[in-house]
Amino acid sequence: MIHSLPSKAITAIALSMLIALNACEPGAGSGVPDATPSHHTTQQVVVPDSIMNYLIDSAVQDFRTHRPPTAIDVRNARIGYLNSSEGDKVFLLCGEFLSEEEPGKWTEFTTIKTSGYEQYIGHTTYCADAIVVHSDEKLTQELKRRLNA
């Protein structure tokens, strides 16, 4: 003989299963940010002018201090951030530069704000994974102006 459950019992079981599954979701209720990178954000992040200026000045200083390559032009400058494992925002400046040593070849660079700064020449995943907050021609022009000053 086959017994069937009443529809209220089935609804209660299904609801209980959904609640249990939701509680098992990674990071749910733990206060730990999900480790999956997200390129979509529901809140607008504003990069303070002090951080933007610091990143631009640091990139220019690094280009001047560590030669070759000798940067003579820049393009596609953008500022964004990555979420650290602690949930903090790590701001970075990404772009491309043209060097005196290799005319015609644009090379990627990344400048990251740390307790000081770090600059990487060549392709990195930092910029590919970053959530871009500020990207316009004014930023590129300001970087060029300071580089050529």
mmCIF file of C-alpha atoms in Angstrom:
data_model
loop_
_atom_site.group_PDB
_atom_site.id
_atom_site.type_symbol
_atom_site.label_atom_id
_atom_site.label_comp_id
_atom_site.label_asym_id
_atom_site.label_seq_id
_atom_site.Cartn_x
_atom_site.Cartn_y
_atom_site.Cartn_z
ATOM 1 C CA MET A 1 0.000 0.000 0.000
ATOM 2 C CA ILE A 2 1.376 3.444 -0.990
ATOM 3 C CA HIS A 3 0.946 6.316 1.444
ATOM 4 C CA SER A 4 1.125 9.933 0.305
ATOM 5 C CA LEU A 5 1.983 12.914 2.432
ATOM 6 C CA PRO A 6 -0.512 15.739 2.764
ATOM 7 C CA SER A 7 0.380 18.827 0.697
ATOM 8 C CA LYS A 8 1.029 20.896 3.864
ATOM 9 C CA ALA A 9 3.658 18.382 4.962
ATOM 10 C CA ILE A 10 5.346 18.481 1.545
ATOM 11 C CA THR A 11 5.395 22.295 1.638
ATOM 12 C CA ALA A 12 6.903 22.281 5.147
ATOM 13 C CA ILE A 13 9.606 19.784 4.135
ATOM 14 C CA ALA A 14 10.484 21.772 0.991
ATOM 15 C CA LEU A 15 10.686 25.030 2.960
ATOM 16 C CA SER A 16 12.915 23.399 5.593
ATOM 17 C CA MET A 17 15.241 22.092 2.876
ATOM 18 C CA LEU A 18 15.516 25.542 1.266
ATOM 19 C CA ILE A 19 16.375 27.154 4.604
ATOM 20 C CA ALA A 20 18.991 24.480 5.312
ATOM 21 C CA LEU A 21 20.565 24.851 1.864
ATOM 22 C CA ASN A 22 20.709 28.634 2.192
ATOM 23 C CA ALA A 23 22.462 28.299 5.552
ATOM 24 C CA CYS A 24 25.126 26.105 3.902
ATOM 25 C CA GLU A 25 25.999 28.746 1.283
ATOM 26 C CA PRO A 26 29.717 29.740 1.486
ATOM 27 C CA GLY A 27 30.209 32.747 3.735
ATOM 28 C CA ALA A 28 26.526 32.881 4.736
ATOM 29 C CA GLY A 29 26.220 34.442 8.161
ATOM 30 C CA SER A 30 29.951 34.131 8.840
ATOM 31 C CA GLY A 31 30.829 37.746 8.120
ATOM 32 C CA VAL A 32 33.525 36.473 5.738
ATOM 33 C CA PRO A 33 33.325 37.957 2.229
ATOM 34 C CA ASP A 34 32.824 35.514 -0.613
ATOM 35 C CA ALA A 35 36.171 34.792 -2.274
ATOM 36 C CA THR A 36 34.634 34.815 -5.744
ATOM 37 C CA PRO A 37 35.662 37.997 -7.575
ATOM 38 C CA SER A 38 32.730 40.176 -8.471
ATOM 39 C CA HIS A 39 32.726 42.761 -11.226
ATOM 40 C CA HIS A 40 29.279 43.988 -10.233
ATOM 41 C CA THR A 41 28.686 46.101 -7.182
ATOM 42 C CA THR A 42 25.462 47.394 -5.721
ATOM 43 C CA GLN A 43 27.092 50.342 -4.009
ATOM 44 C CA GLN A 44 29.117 53.047 -5.691
ATOM 45 C CA VAL A 45 32.733 53.047 -4.520
ATOM 46 C CA VAL A 46 34.467 56.404 -4.564
ATOM 47 C CA VAL A 47 38.246 56.522 -4.717
ATOM 48 C CA PRO A 48 39.450 59.402 -2.539
ATOM 49 C CA ASP A 49 41.498 62.059 -4.363
ATOM 50 C CA SER A 50 44.377 61.398 -1.956
ATOM 51 C CA ILE A 51 44.571 57.758 -3.108
ATOM 52 C CA MET A 52 44.254 58.701 -6.793
ATOM 53 C CA ASN A 53 47.049 61.257 -6.445
ATOM 54 C CA TYR A 54 49.209 58.823 -4.477
ATOM 55 C CA LEU A 55 48.862 56.131 -7.156
ATOM 56 C CA ILE A 56 49.637 58.568 -9.985
ATOM 57 C CA ASP A 57 52.634 60.056 -8.141
ATOM 58 C CA SER A 58 53.922 56.577 -7.227
ATOM 59 C CA ALA A 59 53.673 55.344 -10.820
ATOM 60 C CA VAL A 60 55.511 58.421 -12.117
ATOM 61 C CA GLN A 61 58.196 58.126 -9.410
ATOM 62 C CA ASP A 62 58.722 54.452 -10.257
ATOM 63 C CA PHE A 63 58.984 55.161 -13.981
ATOM 64 C CA ARG A 64 61.623 57.825 -13.261
ATOM 65 C CA THR A 65 63.579 55.786 -10.711
ATOM 66 C CA HIS A 66 63.720 52.382 -12.398
ATOM 67 C CA ARG A 67 65.072 52.795 -15.929
ATOM 68 C CA PRO A 68 65.085 51.151 -18.389
ATOM 69 C CA PRO A 69 62.385 51.032 -19.536
ATOM 70 C CA THR A 70 62.025 54.777 -19.927
ATOM 71 C CA ALA A 71 58.322 55.623 -20.138
ATOM 72 C CA ILE A 72 57.630 58.343 -22.709
ATOM 73 C CA ASP A 73 53.836 58.033 -23.070
ATOM 74 C CA VAL A 74 50.858 56.405 -21.323
ATOM 75 C CA ARG A 75 47.363 55.360 -22.326
ATOM 76 C CA ASN A 76 44.285 53.551 -21.000
ATOM 77 C CA ALA A 77 44.819 54.629 -17.373
ATOM 78 C CA ARG A 78 42.187 53.412 -14.935
ATOM 79 C CA ILE A 79 41.846 53.112 -11.182
ATOM 80 C CA GLY A 80 40.075 50.282 -9.450
ATOM 81 C CA TYR A 81 40.314 47.948 -6.514
ATOM 82 C CA LEU A 82 40.538 44.334 -5.465
ATOM 83 C CA ASN A 83 39.045 42.929 -2.280
ATOM 84 C CA SER A 84 41.717 41.580 0.059
ATOM 85 C CA SER A 85 41.272 38.327 1.955
ATOM 86 C CA GLU A 86 40.460 40.486 5.008
ATOM 87 C CA GLY A 87 37.680 42.255 3.090
ATOM 88 C CA ASP A 88 39.569 45.544 2.643
ATOM 89 C CA LYS A 89 39.784 47.366 -0.670
ATOM 90 C CA VAL A 90 43.242 47.397 -2.259
ATOM 91 C CA PHE A 91 43.390 50.255 -4.767
ATOM 92 C CA LEU A 92 45.434 50.086 -7.956
ATOM 93 C CA LEU A 93 46.277 52.056 -11.078
ATOM 94 C CA CYS A 94 46.439 50.177 -14.369
ATOM 95 C CA GLY A 95 47.458 51.303 -17.814
ATOM 96 C CA GLU A 96 49.927 50.952 -20.643
ATOM 97 C CA PHE A 97 53.138 52.817 -21.377
ATOM 98 C CA LEU A 98 55.320 53.336 -24.400
ATOM 99 C CA SER A 99 59.058 53.120 -23.757
ATOM 100 C CA GLU A 100 61.953 54.920 -25.359
ATOM 101 C CA GLU A 101 63.727 51.570 -25.715
ATOM 102 C CA GLU A 102 60.894 49.841 -27.607
ATOM 103 C CA PRO A 103 59.046 52.461 -29.687
ATOM 104 C CA GLY A 104 55.751 51.196 -31.029
ATOM 105 C CA LYS A 105 55.285 48.574 -28.281
ATOM 106 C CA TRP A 106 52.765 49.386 -25.539
ATOM 107 C CA THR A 107 53.470 47.592 -22.248
ATOM 108 C CA GLU A 108 51.008 47.112 -19.396
ATOM 109 C CA PHE A 109 51.780 48.348 -15.895
ATOM 110 C CA THR A 110 50.095 48.029 -12.515
ATOM 111 C CA THR A 111 50.701 50.264 -9.497
ATOM 112 C CA ILE A 112 49.217 48.928 -6.247
ATOM 113 C CA LYS A 113 48.763 50.940 -3.048
ATOM 114 C CA THR A 114 50.176 48.894 -0.192
ATOM 115 C CA SER A 115 51.748 50.298 2.968
ATOM 116 C CA GLY A 116 53.793 52.069 0.293
ATOM 117 C CA TYR A 117 53.319 50.967 -3.290
ATOM 118 C CA GLU A 118 54.321 48.202 -5.680
ATOM 119 C CA GLN A 119 54.655 48.593 -9.425
ATOM 120 C CA TYR A 120 54.636 45.741 -11.922
ATOM 121 C CA ILE A 121 55.690 46.011 -15.554
ATOM 122 C CA GLY A 122 54.011 43.613 -17.965
ATOM 123 C CA HIS A 123 50.724 41.752 -17.848
ATOM 124 C CA THR A 124 49.351 40.766 -14.427
ATOM 125 C CA THR A 125 46.005 39.398 -13.338
ATOM 126 C CA TYR A 126 45.615 42.256 -10.860
ATOM 127 C CA CYS A 127 44.128 44.595 -13.454
ATOM 128 C CA ALA A 128 42.101 41.863 -15.136
ATOM 129 C CA ASP A 129 40.497 40.980 -11.786
ATOM 130 C CA ALA A 130 40.061 44.565 -10.552
ATOM 131 C CA ILE A 131 36.742 46.334 -10.260
ATOM 132 C CA VAL A 132 37.341 49.538 -12.243
ATOM 133 C CA VAL A 133 35.989 52.644 -10.546
ATOM 134 C CA HIS A 134 37.538 55.498 -12.510
ATOM 135 C CA SER A 135 38.498 55.381 -16.162
ATOM 136 C CA ASP A 136 38.484 58.397 -18.419
ATOM 137 C CA GLU A 137 40.752 60.456 -20.610
ATOM 138 C CA LYS A 138 41.303 63.029 -17.817
ATOM 139 C CA LEU A 139 43.044 60.397 -15.698
ATOM 140 C CA THR A 140 45.328 59.425 -18.584
ATOM 141 C CA GLN A 141 46.057 63.099 -19.333
ATOM 142 C CA GLU A 142 46.931 63.783 -15.681
ATOM 143 C CA LEU A 143 49.297 60.809 -15.617
ATOM 144 C CA LYS A 144 50.944 62.047 -18.859
ATOM 145 C CA ARG A 145 51.244 65.586 -17.476
ATOM 146 C CA ARG A 146 53.026 64.415 -14.324
ATOM 147 C CA LEU A 147 55.240 61.992 -16.249
ATOM 148 C CA ASN A 148 56.407 64.781 -18.565
ATOM 149 C CA ALA A 149 56.779 67.447 -15.841
#
